[in-house]
Tab-separated table of C-alpha atoms in Angstrom:
chain	number	residue	atom	x	y	z
A	1	UNK	CA	5.144	-37.826	9.227
A	2	UNK	CA	6.314	-38.932	12.727
A	3	UNK	CA	7.408	-36.225	15.098
A	4	UNK	CA	11.004	-36.211	16.094
A	5	UNK	CA	11.713	-37.440	19.560
A	6	UNK	CA	12.285	-34.598	22.217
A	7	UNK	CA	15.992	-34.579	23.341
A	8	UNK	CA	16.517	-34.972	27.175
A	9	UNK	CA	12.727	-35.345	27.728
A	10	UNK	CA	12.089	-31.771	26.875
A	11	UNK	CA	8.645	-30.925	25.341
A	12	UNK	CA	9.058	-30.032	21.492
A	13	UNK	CA	8.112	-26.608	20.839
A	14	UNK	CA	4.555	-26.549	19.736
A	15	UNK	CA	3.652	-24.361	16.529
A	16	UNK	CA	0.721	-22.137	17.343
A	17	UNK	CA	-1.386	-20.070	14.830
A	18	UNK	CA	-1.500	-16.439	15.800
A	19	UNK	CA	-5.049	-15.320	17.180
A	20	UNK	CA	-6.848	-12.710	15.216
A	21	UNK	CA	-8.157	-10.448	17.889
A	22	UNK	CA	-10.836	-7.576	17.283
A	23	UNK	CA	-8.394	-5.180	19.175
A	24	UNK	CA	-5.724	-5.857	16.501
A	25	UNK	CA	-7.985	-5.263	13.418
A	26	UNK	CA	-9.392	-1.946	15.323
A	27	UNK	CA	-5.799	-0.723	15.843
A	28	UNK	CA	-4.785	-1.309	12.199
A	29	UNK	CA	-7.912	0.258	10.828
A	30	UNK	CA	-7.580	3.235	13.124
A	31	UNK	CA	-3.794	3.928	12.384
A	32	UNK	CA	-4.524	3.366	8.511
A	33	UNK	CA	-7.529	5.919	8.647
A	34	UNK	CA	-5.374	8.450	10.482
A	35	UNK	CA	-2.471	7.973	8.112
A	36	UNK	CA	-4.473	8.523	5.038
A	37	UNK	CA	-6.649	11.295	6.215
A	38	UNK	CA	-3.553	13.425	7.305
A	39	UNK	CA	-0.604	13.404	4.982
A	40	UNK	CA	-1.191	9.973	3.292
A	41	UNK	CA	-3.840	10.994	0.789
A	42	UNK	CA	-2.022	14.149	-0.322
A	43	UNK	CA	1.226	12.241	-0.923
A	44	UNK	CA	-0.750	9.682	-2.782
A	45	UNK	CA	-2.407	12.244	-4.988
A	46	UNK	CA	1.097	14.017	-5.702
A	47	UNK	CA	2.422	10.423	-6.614
A	48	UNK	CA	-0.442	9.507	-8.831
A	49	UNK	CA	-0.399	12.810	-10.689
A	50	UNK	CA	3.323	12.564	-11.219
A	51	UNK	CA	3.131	9.010	-12.524
A	52	UNK	CA	0.060	9.896	-14.862
A	53	UNK	CA	1.651	13.165	-16.019
A	54	UNK	CA	5.127	12.039	-16.600
A	55	UNK	CA	6.316	15.335	-18.031
A	56	UNK	CA	5.536	17.205	-14.997
A	57	UNK	CA	8.086	18.140	-12.361
A	58	UNK	CA	7.511	17.927	-8.574
A	59	UNK	CA	6.421	21.797	-8.514
A	60	UNK	CA	4.486	21.292	-11.661
A	61	UNK	CA	2.378	18.394	-10.182
A	62	UNK	CA	1.700	20.357	-7.120
A	63	UNK	CA	0.541	23.442	-9.301
A	64	UNK	CA	-1.661	20.877	-11.289
A	65	UNK	CA	-3.324	19.568	-8.220
A	66	UNK	CA	-3.919	23.015	-6.818
A	67	UNK	CA	-5.518	24.367	-10.004
A	68	UNK	CA	-8.007	21.597	-10.018
A	69	UNK	CA	-9.349	22.255	-6.348
A	70	UNK	CA	-7.036	23.960	-3.961
A	71	UNK	CA	-6.586	22.252	-0.853
A	72	UNK	CA	-9.402	19.849	-1.658
A	73	UNK	CA	-7.526	18.873	-4.840
A	74	UNK	CA	-4.840	17.142	-2.532
A	75	UNK	CA	-7.513	15.065	-0.906
A	76	UNK	CA	-9.183	13.793	-4.205
A	77	UNK	CA	-10.363	10.123	-3.837
A	78	UNK	CA	-10.104	10.071	-0.008
A	79	UNK	CA	-13.901	9.539	0.465
A	80	UNK	CA	-14.987	7.014	0.174
A	81	UNK	CA	-12.274	4.989	-1.704
A	82	UNK	CA	-9.248	5.726	0.416
A	83	UNK	CA	-11.264	5.262	3.708
A	84	UNK	CA	-12.697	1.913	2.490
A	85	UNK	CA	-9.121	0.778	1.412
A	86	UNK	CA	-7.486	2.008	4.717
A	87	UNK	CA	-10.231	0.418	7.056
A	88	UNK	CA	-10.297	-3.072	5.404
A	89	UNK	CA	-6.834	-3.666	4.000
A	90	UNK	CA	-5.277	-4.189	7.444
A	91	UNK	CA	-7.814	-6.921	8.294
A	92	UNK	CA	-7.212	-8.785	5.121
A	93	UNK	CA	-3.419	-8.556	5.678
A	94	UNK	CA	-3.688	-9.908	9.345
A	95	UNK	CA	-5.987	-12.827	8.385
A	96	UNK	CA	-4.001	-14.118	5.420
A	97	UNK	CA	-0.470	-13.370	6.622
A	98	UNK	CA	-1.269	-15.149	9.905
A	99	UNK	CA	-2.358	-18.264	7.972
A	100	UNK	CA	0.398	-18.144	5.456
A	101	UNK	CA	2.989	-17.708	8.186
A	102	UNK	CA	1.588	-20.747	10.225
A	103	UNK	CA	1.659	-23.099	7.060
A	104	UNK	CA	5.012	-21.773	5.950
A	105	UNK	CA	6.592	-22.597	9.533
A	106	UNK	CA	4.602	-25.913	9.504
A	107	UNK	CA	6.848	-26.800	6.379
A	108	UNK	CA	9.993	-25.927	8.399
A	109	UNK	CA	10.501	-22.230	7.456
A	110	UNK	CA	12.307	-19.733	9.971
A	111	UNK	CA	10.715	-17.014	11.769
A	112	UNK	CA	12.203	-14.720	8.980
A	113	UNK	CA	11.080	-16.608	5.968
A	114	UNK	CA	7.706	-17.324	7.591
A	115	UNK	CA	7.276	-13.693	8.086
A	116	UNK	CA	8.319	-12.663	4.654
A	117	UNK	CA	6.021	-15.309	3.274
A	118	UNK	CA	2.984	-14.273	5.377
A	119	UNK	CA	3.568	-10.661	4.433
A	120	UNK	CA	3.824	-11.533	0.618
A	121	UNK	CA	0.693	-13.523	0.740
A	122	UNK	CA	-1.155	-11.130	2.735
A	123	UNK	CA	-0.139	-8.306	0.138
A	124	UNK	CA	-1.503	-10.412	-2.807
A	125	UNK	CA	-4.818	-11.081	-0.885
A	126	UNK	CA	-4.976	-7.217	-0.141
A	127	UNK	CA	-4.866	-6.427	-3.932
A	128	UNK	CA	-7.394	-8.898	-4.971
A	129	UNK	CA	-9.896	-8.434	-1.974
A	130	UNK	CA	-10.032	-4.661	-1.393
A	131	UNK	CA	-7.231	-2.623	-2.877
A	132	UNK	CA	-7.831	-3.306	-6.644
A	133	UNK	CA	-11.079	-1.528	-7.057
A	134	UNK	CA	-10.171	1.223	-4.296
A	135	UNK	CA	-6.788	2.072	-6.090
A	136	UNK	CA	-8.651	1.926	-9.516
A	137	UNK	CA	-11.332	4.336	-8.322
A	138	UNK	CA	-8.864	6.672	-6.384
A	139	UNK	CA	-6.816	6.875	-9.784
A	140	UNK	CA	-9.890	7.498	-11.849
A	141	UNK	CA	-10.857	10.349	-9.447
A	142	UNK	CA	-7.462	11.995	-9.545
A	143	UNK	CA	-7.034	11.776	-13.443
A	144	UNK	CA	-10.630	12.360	-14.562
A	145	UNK	CA	-10.199	16.011	-13.902
A	146	UNK	CA	-8.374	16.194	-17.278
A	147	UNK	CA	-11.937	16.056	-18.618
A	148	UNK	CA	-12.725	19.309	-16.539
A	149	UNK	CA	-9.865	21.135	-18.303
A	150	UNK	CA	-11.622	20.698	-21.482
A	151	UNK	CA	-14.641	22.605	-20.172
A	152	UNK	CA	-16.744	19.472	-19.325
A	153	UNK	CA	-18.317	18.886	-15.965
A	154	UNK	CA	-16.572	15.703	-14.528
A	155	UNK	CA	-19.144	13.160	-13.201
A	156	UNK	CA	-19.508	12.397	-9.533
A	157	UNK	CA	-17.679	9.637	-7.505
A	158	UNK	CA	-20.582	7.131	-7.673
A	159	UNK	CA	-21.724	8.030	-11.170
A	160	UNK	CA	-18.294	7.349	-12.343
A	161	UNK	CA	-18.200	4.079	-10.623
A	162	UNK	CA	-21.461	2.937	-11.808
A	163	UNK	CA	-20.521	4.081	-15.489
A	164	UNK	CA	-17.333	1.978	-15.416
A	165	UNK	CA	-19.330	-0.894	-13.903
A	166	UNK	CA	-22.046	-0.765	-16.593
A	167	UNK	CA	-19.429	-0.646	-19.323
A	168	UNK	CA	-16.812	-2.947	-18.234
A	169	UNK	CA	-18.271	-5.013	-15.360
A	170	UNK	CA	-16.031	-6.060	-12.416
A	171	UNK	CA	-13.024	-6.200	-14.744
A	172	UNK	CA	-13.411	-2.459	-15.400
A	173	UNK	CA	-13.536	-1.509	-11.640
A	174	UNK	CA	-10.611	-3.723	-10.883
A	175	UNK	CA	-8.351	-2.496	-13.773
A	176	UNK	CA	-4.635	-2.881	-12.977
A	177	UNK	CA	-5.305	-5.340	-10.152
A	178	UNK	CA	-2.542	-7.607	-11.241
A	179	UNK	CA	-0.130	-4.669	-10.914
A	180	UNK	CA	-1.404	-3.771	-7.514
A	181	UNK	CA	-0.887	-7.345	-6.481
A	182	UNK	CA	2.807	-7.454	-7.676
A	183	UNK	CA	3.294	-3.903	-5.944
A	184	UNK	CA	1.773	-5.228	-2.703
A	185	UNK	CA	3.662	-8.609	-2.551
A	186	UNK	CA	7.021	-7.007	-3.396
A	187	UNK	CA	6.212	-4.119	-1.103
A	188	UNK	CA	5.595	-6.147	2.010
A	189	UNK	CA	8.395	-8.725	1.306
A	190	UNK	CA	10.998	-6.009	0.905
A	191	UNK	CA	9.765	-3.806	3.432
A	192	UNK	CA	10.026	-6.572	6.018
A	193	UNK	CA	13.357	-7.770	4.962
A	194	UNK	CA	14.847	-4.435	4.745
A	195	UNK	CA	13.523	-3.178	8.070
A	196	UNK	CA	15.078	-6.282	9.763
A	197	UNK	CA	18.468	-5.473	8.081
A	198	UNK	CA	18.208	-1.792	9.235
A	199	UNK	CA	17.394	-3.074	12.880
A	200	UNK	CA	20.723	-5.303	12.780
A	201	UNK	CA	22.556	-2.331	11.537
A	202	UNK	CA	21.192	-0.227	14.317
A	203	UNK	CA	22.049	-2.788	16.939
A	204	UNK	CA	25.535	-3.055	15.799
A	205	UNK	CA	26.102	0.768	15.750
A	206	UNK	CA	24.649	1.022	19.221
A	207	UNK	CA	26.183	-1.849	20.786
A	208	UNK	CA	22.871	-3.711	21.459
A	209	UNK	CA	22.740	-7.446	21.624
A	210	UNK	CA	20.649	-9.663	18.915
A	211	UNK	CA	17.022	-9.722	20.114
A	212	UNK	CA	17.336	-6.671	22.439
A	213	UNK	CA	14.495	-4.082	21.943
A	214	UNK	CA	15.198	-0.933	20.026
A	215	UNK	CA	14.141	2.392	21.369
A	216	UNK	CA	11.265	4.466	19.965
A	217	UNK	CA	13.279	6.602	17.630
A	218	UNK	CA	15.516	3.533	16.588
A	219	UNK	CA	12.312	1.619	15.697
A	220	UNK	CA	11.011	4.665	13.650
A	221	UNK	CA	14.281	4.872	11.825
A	222	UNK	CA	14.497	1.112	11.016
A	223	UNK	CA	10.889	0.981	9.744
A	224	UNK	CA	11.370	4.271	8.014
A	225	UNK	CA	14.482	2.950	6.069
A	226	UNK	CA	12.473	-0.351	5.151
A	227	UNK	CA	9.364	1.751	4.076
A	228	UNK	CA	11.510	4.302	1.904
A	229	UNK	CA	13.775	1.809	0.431
A	230	UNK	CA	10.932	-0.573	-0.592
A	231	UNK	CA	9.928	2.190	-3.275
A	232	UNK	CA	12.512	0.485	-5.445
A	233	UNK	CA	9.542	-1.101	-7.057
A	234	UNK	CA	8.263	2.271	-8.307
A	235	UNK	CA	8.085	1.026	-11.935
A	236	UNK	CA	5.209	-1.316	-11.112
A	237	UNK	CA	3.419	1.608	-9.359
A	238	UNK	CA	3.850	3.895	-12.519
A	239	UNK	CA	2.437	0.966	-14.620
A	240	UNK	CA	-0.480	0.495	-12.238
A	241	UNK	CA	-1.367	4.182	-12.490
A	242	UNK	CA	-1.216	4.101	-16.256
A	243	UNK	CA	-3.361	1.003	-16.491
A	244	UNK	CA	-5.963	2.873	-14.229
A	245	UNK	CA	-5.851	6.394	-15.349
A	246	UNK	CA	-8.349	7.958	-17.710
A	247	UNK	CA	-5.678	9.544	-20.059
A	248	UNK	CA	-6.725	9.686	-23.648
A	249	UNK	CA	-3.761	8.806	-25.964
A	250	UNK	CA	-4.162	7.137	-29.296
A	251	UNK	CA	-0.776	5.394	-28.778
A	252	UNK	CA	-1.796	3.590	-25.607
A	253	UNK	CA	-2.444	-0.138	-25.972
A	254	UNK	CA	-6.181	-1.043	-26.256
A	255	UNK	CA	-5.970	-3.848	-23.919
A	256	UNK	CA	-3.618	-2.929	-21.292
A	257	UNK	CA	-1.462	-5.717	-19.594
A	258	UNK	CA	1.432	-5.128	-17.100
A	259	UNK	CA	4.013	-5.889	-20.004
A	260	UNK	CA	2.639	-3.709	-22.821
A	261	UNK	CA	1.906	-0.878	-20.459
A	262	UNK	CA	5.679	-1.042	-19.252
A	263	UNK	CA	6.671	-0.982	-22.927
A	264	UNK	CA	4.456	2.021	-23.828
A	265	UNK	CA	5.828	3.997	-20.755
A	266	UNK	CA	9.502	3.156	-21.672
A	267	UNK	CA	8.810	4.069	-25.413
A	268	UNK	CA	7.013	7.362	-24.417
A	269	UNK	CA	9.242	8.673	-21.395
A	270	UNK	CA	12.231	6.185	-21.147
A	271	UNK	CA	13.640	4.757	-17.928
A	272	UNK	CA	13.006	8.004	-16.016
A	273	UNK	CA	9.319	7.741	-16.720
A	274	UNK	CA	9.030	4.426	-14.918
A	275	UNK	CA	10.400	6.146	-11.802
A	276	UNK	CA	8.032	9.284	-11.869
A	277	UNK	CA	6.610	10.124	-8.375
A	278	UNK	CA	9.225	8.039	-6.540
A	279	UNK	CA	10.011	11.088	-4.084
A	280	UNK	CA	6.465	11.337	-2.775
A	281	UNK	CA	6.263	7.551	-2.589
A	282	UNK	CA	9.419	7.565	-0.379
A	283	UNK	CA	7.728	10.356	1.741
A	284	UNK	CA	4.482	8.252	1.975
A	285	UNK	CA	6.429	5.191	3.216
A	286	UNK	CA	8.232	7.302	5.800
A	287	UNK	CA	4.833	8.958	6.950
A	288	UNK	CA	3.144	5.467	7.228
A	289	UNK	CA	6.094	4.320	9.438
A	290	UNK	CA	5.649	7.384	11.843
A	291	UNK	CA	2.101	6.715	12.099
A	292	UNK	CA	2.364	2.947	12.727
A	293	UNK	CA	5.494	3.149	14.869
A	294	UNK	CA	5.655	6.421	16.705
A	295	UNK	CA	1.778	6.722	17.174
A	296	UNK	CA	1.219	2.937	17.525
A	297	UNK	CA	1.949	2.867	21.257
A	298	UNK	CA	-0.448	5.608	21.982
A	299	UNK	CA	-3.128	4.040	19.821
A	300	UNK	CA	-2.495	0.526	21.444
A	301	UNK	CA	-3.328	1.920	25.017
A	302	UNK	CA	-6.473	3.597	23.713
A	303	UNK	CA	-7.645	0.375	21.931
A	304	UNK	CA	-6.858	-1.776	25.067
A	305	UNK	CA	-8.988	0.543	27.236
A	306	UNK	CA	-11.766	0.569	24.636
A	307	UNK	CA	-12.014	-3.180	23.938
A	308	UNK	CA	-10.620	-4.487	27.271
A	309	UNK	CA	-8.288	-6.817	25.549
A	310	UNK	CA	-4.486	-6.949	24.974
A	311	UNK	CA	-3.286	-5.904	21.560
A	312	UNK	CA	-0.957	-8.400	20.191
A	313	UNK	CA	-0.316	-7.007	16.604
A	314	UNK	CA	3.204	-5.604	15.778
A	315	UNK	CA	3.143	-2.298	14.397
């Protein structure tokens, strides 16, 4: 297709693919590792426990976690699964989102649509490349302690992994991966869009012009609102946990799909059951935002000193 002639002799704006730098990958991995090792994994454990034990209150879930290991119970599944996920998912997102955004814009998409498209494609890639088996194993680690309650010693992490792999192969360790993909693509799409809407609202409220940079706390607020409000898709997260959990229930579908798992949860616990764990999920979204935005600038300086190259990734 012939390029349109530039008006007034001006050069047409050239579409360039964003480079993937080692410093960007290191920054993303470092921030993700810090986030999950601090408050991230405890919030993940509470969210998963509430989603798997849907009759539990928030306080009941905290007591259940404490009973199975004290403080260590809140970090169940951190090593190695949460660390593997945290250190790799950022790289997958950057590579795929960059490519998807470039091709979306090459077909005439705006910056906003290109960004959303890139984020959604990156989210799907995250699920199938690394997050599927990591979330599955984290959920197994958190829910298998129901076995311990019956007086049986639960198997170790890698023992559990190899047992699932021998019995069910790749499918077994990636159980619930389709639900993870739906969660990730809706997460990134809505988080991006809602954060931008929040930024626009903050600019109007503070009298800032379009495109004018927000202050540090304003950035945290906008991204926090985007992260917190993107928990609207909690039902798919509850479905994901149910598909991956080691719960024994004769009423559960033998071959679990997203559809029949949703029906099983609704029939067992009603609409409320599909939103179990939404409070810690919102908390997790806000904590991720604080780590990425508030601590991002300090981490950016440290990475630039370490690698000697400018970090261009947005955080």
